CSV table of C-alpha atoms in Angstrom, one decimal:
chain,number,residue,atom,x,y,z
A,139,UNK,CA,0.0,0.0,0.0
A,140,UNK,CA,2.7,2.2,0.7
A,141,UNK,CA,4.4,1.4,-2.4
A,142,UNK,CA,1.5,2.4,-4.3
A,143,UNK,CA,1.2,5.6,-2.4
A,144,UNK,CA,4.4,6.7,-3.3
A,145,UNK,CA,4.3,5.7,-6.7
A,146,UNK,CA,0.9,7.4,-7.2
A,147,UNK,CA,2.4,10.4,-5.3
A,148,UNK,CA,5.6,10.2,-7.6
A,149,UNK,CA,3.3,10.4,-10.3
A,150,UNK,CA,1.3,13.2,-9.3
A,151,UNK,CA,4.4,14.9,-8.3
A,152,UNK,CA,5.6,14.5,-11.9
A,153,UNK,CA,2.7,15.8,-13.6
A,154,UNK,CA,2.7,18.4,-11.0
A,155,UNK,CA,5.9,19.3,-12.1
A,156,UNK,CA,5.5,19.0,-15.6
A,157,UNK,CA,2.1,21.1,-15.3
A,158,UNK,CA,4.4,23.7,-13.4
A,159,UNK,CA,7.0,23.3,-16.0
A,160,UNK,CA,4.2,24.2,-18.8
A,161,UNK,CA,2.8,26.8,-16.9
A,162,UNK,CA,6.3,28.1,-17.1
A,163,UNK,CA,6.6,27.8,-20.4
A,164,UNK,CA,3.9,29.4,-21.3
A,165,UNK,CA,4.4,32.4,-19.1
A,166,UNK,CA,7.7,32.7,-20.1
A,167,UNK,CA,6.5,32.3,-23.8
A,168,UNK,CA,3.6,35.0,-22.5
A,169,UNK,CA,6.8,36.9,-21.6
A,170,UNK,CA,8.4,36.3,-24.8
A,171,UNK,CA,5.8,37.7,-26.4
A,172,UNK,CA,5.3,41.0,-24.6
A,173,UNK,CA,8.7,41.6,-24.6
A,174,UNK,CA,8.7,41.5,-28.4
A,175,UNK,CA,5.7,43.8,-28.9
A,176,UNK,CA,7.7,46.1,-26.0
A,177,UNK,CA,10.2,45.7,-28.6
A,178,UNK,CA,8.6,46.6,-31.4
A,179,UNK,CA,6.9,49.3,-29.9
A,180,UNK,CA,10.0,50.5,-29.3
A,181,UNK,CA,11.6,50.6,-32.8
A,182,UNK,CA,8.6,51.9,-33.8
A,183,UNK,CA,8.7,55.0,-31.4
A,184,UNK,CA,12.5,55.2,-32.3
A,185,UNK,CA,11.6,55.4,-35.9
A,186,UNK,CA,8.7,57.6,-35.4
A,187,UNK,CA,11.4,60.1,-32.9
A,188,UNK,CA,14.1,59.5,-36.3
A,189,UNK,CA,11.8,60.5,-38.8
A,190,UNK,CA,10.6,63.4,-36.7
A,191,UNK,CA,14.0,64.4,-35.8
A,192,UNK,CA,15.0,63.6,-39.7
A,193,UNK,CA,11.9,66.5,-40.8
A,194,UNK,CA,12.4,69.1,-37.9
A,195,UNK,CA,16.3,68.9,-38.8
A,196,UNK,CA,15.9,69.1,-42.9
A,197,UNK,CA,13.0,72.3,-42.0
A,198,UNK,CA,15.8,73.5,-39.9
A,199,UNK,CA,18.2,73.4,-42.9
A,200,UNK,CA,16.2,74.5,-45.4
A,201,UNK,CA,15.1,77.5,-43.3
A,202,UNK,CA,18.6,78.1,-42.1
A,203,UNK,CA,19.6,77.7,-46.0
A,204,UNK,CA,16.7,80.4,-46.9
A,205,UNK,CA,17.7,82.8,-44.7
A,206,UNK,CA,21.6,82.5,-45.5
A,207,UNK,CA,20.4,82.9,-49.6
A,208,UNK,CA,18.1,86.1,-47.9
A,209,UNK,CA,20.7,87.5,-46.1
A,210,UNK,CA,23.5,87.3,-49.0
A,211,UNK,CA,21.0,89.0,-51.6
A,212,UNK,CA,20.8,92.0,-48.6
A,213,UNK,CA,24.2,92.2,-48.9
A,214,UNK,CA,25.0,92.1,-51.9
A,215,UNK,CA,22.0,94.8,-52.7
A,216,UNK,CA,23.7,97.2,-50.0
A,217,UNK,CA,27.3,96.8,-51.8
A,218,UNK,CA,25.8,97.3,-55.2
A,219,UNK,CA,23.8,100.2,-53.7
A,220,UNK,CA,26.8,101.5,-52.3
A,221,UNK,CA,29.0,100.7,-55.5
A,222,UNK,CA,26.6,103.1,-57.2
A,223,UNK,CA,26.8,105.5,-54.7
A,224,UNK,CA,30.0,105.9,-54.8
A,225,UNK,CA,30.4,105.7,-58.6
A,226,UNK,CA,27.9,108.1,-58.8
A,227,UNK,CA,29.3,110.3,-56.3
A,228,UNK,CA,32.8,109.6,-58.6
A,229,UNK,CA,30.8,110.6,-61.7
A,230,UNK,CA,29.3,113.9,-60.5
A,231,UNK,CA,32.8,115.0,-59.2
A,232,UNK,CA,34.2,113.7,-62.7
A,233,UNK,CA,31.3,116.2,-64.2
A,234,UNK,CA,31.9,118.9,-62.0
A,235,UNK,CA,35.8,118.9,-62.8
A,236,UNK,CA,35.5,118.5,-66.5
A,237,UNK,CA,32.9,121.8,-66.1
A,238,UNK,CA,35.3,123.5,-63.8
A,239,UNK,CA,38.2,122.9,-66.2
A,240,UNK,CA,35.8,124.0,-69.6
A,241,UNK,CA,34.9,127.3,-68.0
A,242,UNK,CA,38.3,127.4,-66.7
A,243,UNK,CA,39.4,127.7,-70.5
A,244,UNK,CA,36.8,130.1,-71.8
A,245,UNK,CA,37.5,132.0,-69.2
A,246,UNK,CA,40.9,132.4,-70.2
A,247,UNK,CA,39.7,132.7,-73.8
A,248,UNK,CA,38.1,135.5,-73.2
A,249,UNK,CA,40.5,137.1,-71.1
A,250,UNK,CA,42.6,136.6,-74.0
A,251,UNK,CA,40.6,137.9,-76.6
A,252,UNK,CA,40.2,141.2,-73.8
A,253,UNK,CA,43.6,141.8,-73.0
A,254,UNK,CA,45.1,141.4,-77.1
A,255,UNK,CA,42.2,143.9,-77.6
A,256,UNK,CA,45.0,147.1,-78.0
A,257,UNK,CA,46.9,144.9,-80.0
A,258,UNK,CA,44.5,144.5,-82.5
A,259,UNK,CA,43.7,147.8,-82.8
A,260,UNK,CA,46.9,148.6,-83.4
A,261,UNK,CA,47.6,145.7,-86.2
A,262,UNK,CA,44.0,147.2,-87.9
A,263,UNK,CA,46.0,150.6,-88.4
A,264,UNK,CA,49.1,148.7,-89.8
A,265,UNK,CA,47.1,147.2,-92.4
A,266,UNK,CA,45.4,150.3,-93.3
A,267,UNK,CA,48.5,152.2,-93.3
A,268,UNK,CA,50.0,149.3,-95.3
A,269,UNK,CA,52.7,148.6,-93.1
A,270,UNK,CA,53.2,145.3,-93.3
A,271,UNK,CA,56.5,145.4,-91.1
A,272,UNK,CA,54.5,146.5,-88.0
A,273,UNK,CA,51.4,143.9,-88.6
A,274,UNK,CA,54.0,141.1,-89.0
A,275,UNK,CA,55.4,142.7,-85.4
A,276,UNK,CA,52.4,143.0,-83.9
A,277,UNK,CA,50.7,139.6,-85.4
A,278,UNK,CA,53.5,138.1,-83.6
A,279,UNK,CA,53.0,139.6,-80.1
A,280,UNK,CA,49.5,137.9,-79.7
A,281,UNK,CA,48.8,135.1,-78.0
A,282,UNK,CA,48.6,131.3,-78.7
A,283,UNK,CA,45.4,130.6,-79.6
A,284,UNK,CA,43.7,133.6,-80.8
A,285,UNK,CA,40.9,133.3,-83.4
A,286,UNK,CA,42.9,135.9,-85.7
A,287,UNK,CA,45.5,132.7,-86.1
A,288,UNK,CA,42.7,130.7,-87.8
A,289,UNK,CA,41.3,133.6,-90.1
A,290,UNK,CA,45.3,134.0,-91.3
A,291,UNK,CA,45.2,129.9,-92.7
A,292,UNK,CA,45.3,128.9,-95.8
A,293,UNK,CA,41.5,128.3,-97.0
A,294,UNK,CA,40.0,130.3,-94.8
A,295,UNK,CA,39.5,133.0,-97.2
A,296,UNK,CA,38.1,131.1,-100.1
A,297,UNK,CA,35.5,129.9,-97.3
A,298,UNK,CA,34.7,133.4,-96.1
A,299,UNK,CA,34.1,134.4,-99.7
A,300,UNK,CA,31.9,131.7,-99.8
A,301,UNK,CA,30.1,132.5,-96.9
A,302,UNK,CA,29.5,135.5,-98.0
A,303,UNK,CA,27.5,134.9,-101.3
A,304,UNK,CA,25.3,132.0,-99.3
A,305,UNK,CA,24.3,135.0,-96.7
A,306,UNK,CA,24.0,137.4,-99.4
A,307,UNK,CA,20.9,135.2,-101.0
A,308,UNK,CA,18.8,135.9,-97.9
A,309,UNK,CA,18.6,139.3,-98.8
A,310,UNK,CA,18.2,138.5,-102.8
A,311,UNK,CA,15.8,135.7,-102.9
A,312,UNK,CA,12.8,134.4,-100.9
A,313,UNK,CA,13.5,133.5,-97.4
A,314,UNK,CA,12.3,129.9,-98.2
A,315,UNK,CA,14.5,129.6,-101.5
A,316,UNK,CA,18.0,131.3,-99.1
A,317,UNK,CA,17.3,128.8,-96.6
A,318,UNK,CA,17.4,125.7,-98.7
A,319,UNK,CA,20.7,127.3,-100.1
A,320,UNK,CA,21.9,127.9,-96.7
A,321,UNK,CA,21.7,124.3,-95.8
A,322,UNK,CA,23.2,122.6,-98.8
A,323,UNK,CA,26.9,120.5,-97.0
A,324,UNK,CA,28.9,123.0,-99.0
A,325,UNK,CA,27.3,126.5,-97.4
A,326,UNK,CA,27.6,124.7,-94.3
A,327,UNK,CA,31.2,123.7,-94.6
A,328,UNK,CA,31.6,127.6,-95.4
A,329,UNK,CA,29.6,128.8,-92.5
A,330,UNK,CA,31.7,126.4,-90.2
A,331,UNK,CA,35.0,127.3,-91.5
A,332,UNK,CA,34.5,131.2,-91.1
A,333,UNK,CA,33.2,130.7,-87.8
A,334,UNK,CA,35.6,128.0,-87.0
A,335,UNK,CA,36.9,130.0,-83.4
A,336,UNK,CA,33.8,130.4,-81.8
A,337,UNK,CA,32.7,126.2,-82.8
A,338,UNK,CA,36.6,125.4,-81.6
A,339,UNK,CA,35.2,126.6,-78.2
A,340,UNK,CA,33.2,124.0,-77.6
A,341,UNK,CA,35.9,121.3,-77.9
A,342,UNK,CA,35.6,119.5,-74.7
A,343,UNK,CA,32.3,120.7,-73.3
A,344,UNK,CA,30.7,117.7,-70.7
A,345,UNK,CA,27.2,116.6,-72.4
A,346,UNK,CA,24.1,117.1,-69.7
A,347,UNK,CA,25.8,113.5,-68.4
A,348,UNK,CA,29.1,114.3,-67.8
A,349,UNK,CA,30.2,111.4,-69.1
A,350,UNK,CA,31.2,112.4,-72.7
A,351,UNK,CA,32.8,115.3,-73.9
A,352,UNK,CA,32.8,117.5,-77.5
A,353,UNK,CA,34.9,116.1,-80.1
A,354,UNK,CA,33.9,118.1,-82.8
A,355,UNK,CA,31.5,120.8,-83.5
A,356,UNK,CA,30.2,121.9,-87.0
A,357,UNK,CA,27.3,123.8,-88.0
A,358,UNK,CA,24.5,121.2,-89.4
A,359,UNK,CA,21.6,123.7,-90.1
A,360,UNK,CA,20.1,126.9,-90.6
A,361,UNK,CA,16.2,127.8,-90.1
A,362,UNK,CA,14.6,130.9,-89.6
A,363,UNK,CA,13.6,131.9,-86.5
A,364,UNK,CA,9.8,133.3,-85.5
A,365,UNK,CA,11.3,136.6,-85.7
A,366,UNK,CA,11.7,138.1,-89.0
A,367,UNK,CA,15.4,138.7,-89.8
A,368,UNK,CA,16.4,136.5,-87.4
A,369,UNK,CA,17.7,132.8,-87.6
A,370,UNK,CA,18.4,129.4,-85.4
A,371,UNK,CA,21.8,127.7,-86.0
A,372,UNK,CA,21.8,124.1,-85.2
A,373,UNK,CA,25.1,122.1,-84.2
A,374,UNK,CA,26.6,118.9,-85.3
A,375,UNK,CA,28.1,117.7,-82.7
A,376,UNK,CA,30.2,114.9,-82.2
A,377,UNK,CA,31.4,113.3,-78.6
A,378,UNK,CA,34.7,111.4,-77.1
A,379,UNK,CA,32.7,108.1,-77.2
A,380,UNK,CA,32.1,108.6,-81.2
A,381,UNK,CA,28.4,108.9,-80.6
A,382,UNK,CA,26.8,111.9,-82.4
A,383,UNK,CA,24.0,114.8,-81.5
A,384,UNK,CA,22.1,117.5,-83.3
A,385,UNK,CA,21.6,120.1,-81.1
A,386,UNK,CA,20.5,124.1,-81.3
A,387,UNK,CA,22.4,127.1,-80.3
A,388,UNK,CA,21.7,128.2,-76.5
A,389,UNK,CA,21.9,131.7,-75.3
A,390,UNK,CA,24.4,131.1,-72.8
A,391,UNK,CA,26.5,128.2,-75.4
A,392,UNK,CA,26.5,125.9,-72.7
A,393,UNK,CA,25.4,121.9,-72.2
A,394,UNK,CA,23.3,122.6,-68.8
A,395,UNK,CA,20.1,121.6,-68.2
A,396,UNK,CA,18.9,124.9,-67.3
A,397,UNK,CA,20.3,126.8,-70.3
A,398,UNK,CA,17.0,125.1,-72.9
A,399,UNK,CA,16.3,128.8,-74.7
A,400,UNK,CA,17.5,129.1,-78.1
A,401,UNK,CA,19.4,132.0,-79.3
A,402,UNK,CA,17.8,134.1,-82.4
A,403,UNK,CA,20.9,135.4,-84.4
A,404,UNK,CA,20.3,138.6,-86.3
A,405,UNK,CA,20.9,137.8,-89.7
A,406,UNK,CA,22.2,141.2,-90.8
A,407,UNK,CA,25.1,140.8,-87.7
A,408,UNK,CA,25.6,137.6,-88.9
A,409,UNK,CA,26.2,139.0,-92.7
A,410,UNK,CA,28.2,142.1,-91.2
A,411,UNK,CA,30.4,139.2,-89.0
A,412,UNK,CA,31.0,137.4,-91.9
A,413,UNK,CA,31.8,140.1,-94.4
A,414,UNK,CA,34.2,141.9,-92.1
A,415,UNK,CA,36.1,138.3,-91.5
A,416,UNK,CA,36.4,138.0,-95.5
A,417,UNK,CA,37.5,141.3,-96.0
A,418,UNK,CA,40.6,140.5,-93.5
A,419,UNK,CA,41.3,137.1,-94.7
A,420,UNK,CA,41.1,138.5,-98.4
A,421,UNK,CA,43.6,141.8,-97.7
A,422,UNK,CA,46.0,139.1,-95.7
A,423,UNK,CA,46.2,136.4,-98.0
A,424,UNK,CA,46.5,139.1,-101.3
A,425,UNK,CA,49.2,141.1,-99.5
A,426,UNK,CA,51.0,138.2,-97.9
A,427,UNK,CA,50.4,139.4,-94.0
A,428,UNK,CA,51.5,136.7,-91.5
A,429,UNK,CA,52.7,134.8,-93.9
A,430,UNK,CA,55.9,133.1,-92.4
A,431,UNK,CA,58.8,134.0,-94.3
A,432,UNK,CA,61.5,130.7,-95.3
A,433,UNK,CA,64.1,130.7,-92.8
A,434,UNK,CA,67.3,129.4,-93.2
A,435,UNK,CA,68.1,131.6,-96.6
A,436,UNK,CA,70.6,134.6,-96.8
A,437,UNK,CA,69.6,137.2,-99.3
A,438,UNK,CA,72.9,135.8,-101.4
A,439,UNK,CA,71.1,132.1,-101.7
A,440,UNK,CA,67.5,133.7,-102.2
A,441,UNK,CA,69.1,135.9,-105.5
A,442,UNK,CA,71.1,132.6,-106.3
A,443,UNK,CA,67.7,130.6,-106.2
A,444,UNK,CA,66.5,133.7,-108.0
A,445,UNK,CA,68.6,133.7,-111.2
A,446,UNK,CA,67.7,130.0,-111.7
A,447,UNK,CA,63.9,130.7,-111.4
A,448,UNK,CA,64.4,133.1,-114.2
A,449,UNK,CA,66.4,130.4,-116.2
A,450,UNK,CA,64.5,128.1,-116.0
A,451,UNK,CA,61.4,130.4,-117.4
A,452,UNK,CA,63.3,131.2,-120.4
A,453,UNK,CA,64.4,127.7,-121.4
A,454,UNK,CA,60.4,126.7,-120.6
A,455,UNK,CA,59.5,130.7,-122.9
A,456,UNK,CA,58.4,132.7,-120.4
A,457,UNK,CA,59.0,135.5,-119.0
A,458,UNK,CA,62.2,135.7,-116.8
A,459,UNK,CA,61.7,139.2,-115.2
A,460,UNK,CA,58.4,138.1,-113.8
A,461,UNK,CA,58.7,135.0,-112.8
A,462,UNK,CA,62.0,136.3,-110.9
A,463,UNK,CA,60.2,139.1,-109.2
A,464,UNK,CA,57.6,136.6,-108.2
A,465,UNK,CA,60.1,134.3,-106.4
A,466,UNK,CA,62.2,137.4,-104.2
A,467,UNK,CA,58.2,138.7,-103.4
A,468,UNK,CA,57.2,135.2,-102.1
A,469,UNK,CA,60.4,135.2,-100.0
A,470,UNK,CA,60.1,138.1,-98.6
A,471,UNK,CA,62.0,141.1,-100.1
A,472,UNK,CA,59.6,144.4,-99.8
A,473,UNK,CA,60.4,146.5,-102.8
A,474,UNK,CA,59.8,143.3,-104.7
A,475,UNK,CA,56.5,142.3,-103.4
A,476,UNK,CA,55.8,146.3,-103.6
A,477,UNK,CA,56.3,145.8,-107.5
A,478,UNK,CA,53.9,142.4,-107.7
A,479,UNK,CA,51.1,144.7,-105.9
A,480,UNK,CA,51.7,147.3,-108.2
A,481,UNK,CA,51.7,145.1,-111.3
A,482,UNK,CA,48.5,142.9,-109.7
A,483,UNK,CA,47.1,146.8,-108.6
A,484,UNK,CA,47.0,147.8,-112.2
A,485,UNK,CA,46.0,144.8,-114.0
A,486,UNK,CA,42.7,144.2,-111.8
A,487,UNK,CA,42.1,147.6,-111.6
A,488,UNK,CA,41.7,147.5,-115.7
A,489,UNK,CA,39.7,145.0,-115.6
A,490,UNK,CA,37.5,146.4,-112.7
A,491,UNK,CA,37.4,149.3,-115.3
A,492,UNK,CA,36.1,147.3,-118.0
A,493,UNK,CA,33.3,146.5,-115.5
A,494,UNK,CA,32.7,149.8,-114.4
A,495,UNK,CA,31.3,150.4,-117.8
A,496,UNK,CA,32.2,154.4,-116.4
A,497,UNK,CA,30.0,154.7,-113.6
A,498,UNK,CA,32.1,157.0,-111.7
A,499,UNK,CA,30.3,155.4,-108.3
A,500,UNK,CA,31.8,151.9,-109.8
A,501,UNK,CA,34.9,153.3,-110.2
A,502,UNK,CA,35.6,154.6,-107.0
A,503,UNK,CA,34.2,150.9,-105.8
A,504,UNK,CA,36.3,149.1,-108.1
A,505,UNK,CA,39.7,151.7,-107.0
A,506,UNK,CA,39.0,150.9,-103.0
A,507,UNK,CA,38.1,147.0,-104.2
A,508,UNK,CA,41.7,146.8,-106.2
A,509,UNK,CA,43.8,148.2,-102.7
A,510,UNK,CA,41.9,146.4,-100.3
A,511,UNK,CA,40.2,143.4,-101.8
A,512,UNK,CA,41.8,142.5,-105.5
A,513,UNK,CA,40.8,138.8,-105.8
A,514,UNK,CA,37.2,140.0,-106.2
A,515,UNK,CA,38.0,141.7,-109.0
A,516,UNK,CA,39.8,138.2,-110.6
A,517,UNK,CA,38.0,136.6,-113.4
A,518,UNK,CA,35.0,134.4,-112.3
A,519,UNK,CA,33.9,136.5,-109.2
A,520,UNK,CA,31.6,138.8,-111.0
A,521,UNK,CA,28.6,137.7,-109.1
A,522,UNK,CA,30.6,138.1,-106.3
A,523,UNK,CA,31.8,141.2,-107.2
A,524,UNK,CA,27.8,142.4,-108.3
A,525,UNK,CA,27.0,141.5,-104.3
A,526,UNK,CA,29.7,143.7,-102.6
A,527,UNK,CA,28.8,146.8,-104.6
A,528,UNK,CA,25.5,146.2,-103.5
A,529,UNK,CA,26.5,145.7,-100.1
A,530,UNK,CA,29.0,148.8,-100.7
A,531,UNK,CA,25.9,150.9,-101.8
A,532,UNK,CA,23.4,149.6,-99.2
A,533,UNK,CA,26.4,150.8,-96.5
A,534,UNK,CA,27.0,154.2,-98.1
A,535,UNK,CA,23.4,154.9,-98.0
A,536,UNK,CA,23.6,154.4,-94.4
A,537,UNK,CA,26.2,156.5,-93.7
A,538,UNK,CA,25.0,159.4,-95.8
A,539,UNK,CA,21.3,158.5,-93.4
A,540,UNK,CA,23.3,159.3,-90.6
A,541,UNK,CA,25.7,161.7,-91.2
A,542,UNK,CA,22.0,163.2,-92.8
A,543,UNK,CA,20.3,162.7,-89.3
A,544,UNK,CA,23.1,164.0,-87.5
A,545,UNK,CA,23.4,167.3,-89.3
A,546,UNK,CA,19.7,167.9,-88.6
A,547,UNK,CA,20.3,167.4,-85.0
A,548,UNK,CA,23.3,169.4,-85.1
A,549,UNK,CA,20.9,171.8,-86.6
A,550,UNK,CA,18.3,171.8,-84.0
A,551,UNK,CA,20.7,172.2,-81.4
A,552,UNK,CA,22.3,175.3,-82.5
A,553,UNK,CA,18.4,177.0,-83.6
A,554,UNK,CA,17.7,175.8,-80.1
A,555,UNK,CA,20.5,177.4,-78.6
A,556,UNK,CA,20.0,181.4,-80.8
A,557,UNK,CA,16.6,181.0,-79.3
A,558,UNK,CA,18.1,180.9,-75.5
């Protein structure tokens, strides 16, 4: 009995234990299984805290990026801003100098043209006295630069001449016909050339800008103005960077904003301006003023040189005293070029006779034309010739007006004074 008992108790004891075993099994299996859903729980949270982490720290980047791209741009907009500035503030001071130094120069100019004002009175009663010893003295006292320098040139004559008829057909035909003649290229190469000082005052005048300057100046038309008798002169101009402007004539000459009027040029100044600058380039190129004699020669070598001009025209048939009396006058020896005057005197002054037809009025014209002017009286200048005698006549009539008014007042004044 015992035996049994303990083998029954061995056996419950056994699947006592083997129920215990199972019940551990399971629970640890239970455990198992929680701890592997713990687990996964937790890699899930980790990756959920990761991909979090992953987004906040890309916002982060792009936002820090952003505001790094923002900030540059500000930058960079304050040192172009302040580039400009101070290329601006470079390019007003640039302006101001280049204004400063172009009114510096006309001032000058025109201190110039002040102070050399005795010494071209003085050279104006040389030439009417016929000294040509004192004008060459007194031409060379002036200054560098002064306008008379440009009217003495070769050419400059021939385009005062020229001038002069173009002008002349304002008064001749109708206004619209002169002023298409005006602005035809060769009256406006004329016009340029006889007023080539004043236009050679504008050389390096700043544009409005300040960034350019003059190059050239020329003038590129004529049109008449709402005043009758008077005109508006347009300018070619063209500028350091090559680039090229039409612009009018100012009243004060200048490129500044505020100086917009136009100036209104008499016509009958501008005539008298242009006549009186032909007449002088006409008596100096005729009677050899300021023409620089060759240097270098002794009056030996000049005869020498001399005596083979003069063979030379015989061997060729001409005429050996002339052509030597030609060559001592050109360099230089008074009583020669005394005796070419004379010569050219007499021979226009023949033919100015022929034209005269003797009209004693013409004749005196044609006598003061042959000693002051005598390449007007040269063949093919007869309609040029035809427009200073009017011009002669139109200026005598004025003077005989005045000296006519003048003697009335004179008059007056003394019939006013036997009545005090």
């Amino acid at each position: 009995m015992s035996g049994f008992a303990q083998g029954l108790l061995a056996g419950f004891s056994t699947v006592d234990q083997a129920m215990t075993r199972r019940k551990e099994l399971g629970l640890r299996e239970a455990q198992l299984a929680q701890q592997q859903k713990n687990n996964e729980r937790d890699f899930e949270f980790a990756q959920s805290q990761f991909e979090h982490r992953k987004e906040n720290d890309q916002r982060t980047y792009d936002l820090n990026v952003k505001n790094a791209d923002r900030e540059y741009a500000l930058k960079e907009r304050e040192h172009a801003a302040a580039q400009n500035y101070r290329n601006a503030s470079l390019g007003i001071s640039q302006q101001r100098l280049q204004l400063e130094k172009y009114n510096q120069r006309r001032l000058e100019y025109n201190d110039m043209i002040a102070h050399s004002q005795p010494l071209m009175t003085a050279l104006g009663k040389a030439i009417d006295a016929g000294d040509q010893e004192a004008a060459m003295r007194i031409y060379g006292q002036l200054p560098k630069g002064h306008p008379l320098t440009l009217m003495s040139s070769e050419g400059y004559a021939a385009k005062a001449g020229q001038a002069v008829n173009n002008l002349q057909k304002i008064f001749d035909d109708k206004p619209d016909r002169a002023i298409a003649s005006l602005n035809t290229p060769e009256s406006l190469d004329a016009l340029s050339g006889v007023f080539a000082p004043e236009l050679q005052q504008r050389i390096g005048m700043p544009d409005s800008t300040g960034k350019k300057t003059i190059k050239e100046a020329r003038i590129g038309s004529i049109v008449p103005a709402q005043q009758e008798g008077y005109v508006l002169i347009g300018l070619d101009l063209t500028y350091s960077d090559g680039s090229t402007a039409h612009k009018p004539v100012t009243e004060y000459g200048s490129a500044h904003p505020d100086d917009q009027t136009v100036l209104a040029v008499p016509v009958d100044k501008a005539v008298e301006l242009v006549r009186d600058r032909s007449k002088f380039a006409e008596i100096s190129k005729n009677f050899g003023y300021f023409t620089p004699k060759q240097e270098g020669l002794s009056l030996k070598d000049i005869q020498k040189e001399a005596s083979q001009v003069a063979a030379e025209a015989i061997k060729n048939g001409g005429n050996a005293q002339a052509a030597r009396d030609e060559f001592l006058a050109a360099h230089g020896l008074p009583e020669y070029q005394q005796k070419i005057q004379q010569q050219k005197f007499e021979q226009l002054l023949q033919k100015g006779q022929t034209w005269a037809e003797g009209d004693p009025v013409k004749l005196e014209f044609v006598k003061a034309t042959a000693a002051n002017m005598p390449a007007l009286l040269e063949p093919g200048r007869e309609k040029e010739l035809e427009i200073w005698y009017q011009n002669h006549l139109r200026d005598k009539k004025a003077e005989q007006e005045k000296a006519k008014n003048y003697s009335a007042a004179a008059s007056a004044e003394e019939i006013r004074g036997w009545m005090k």
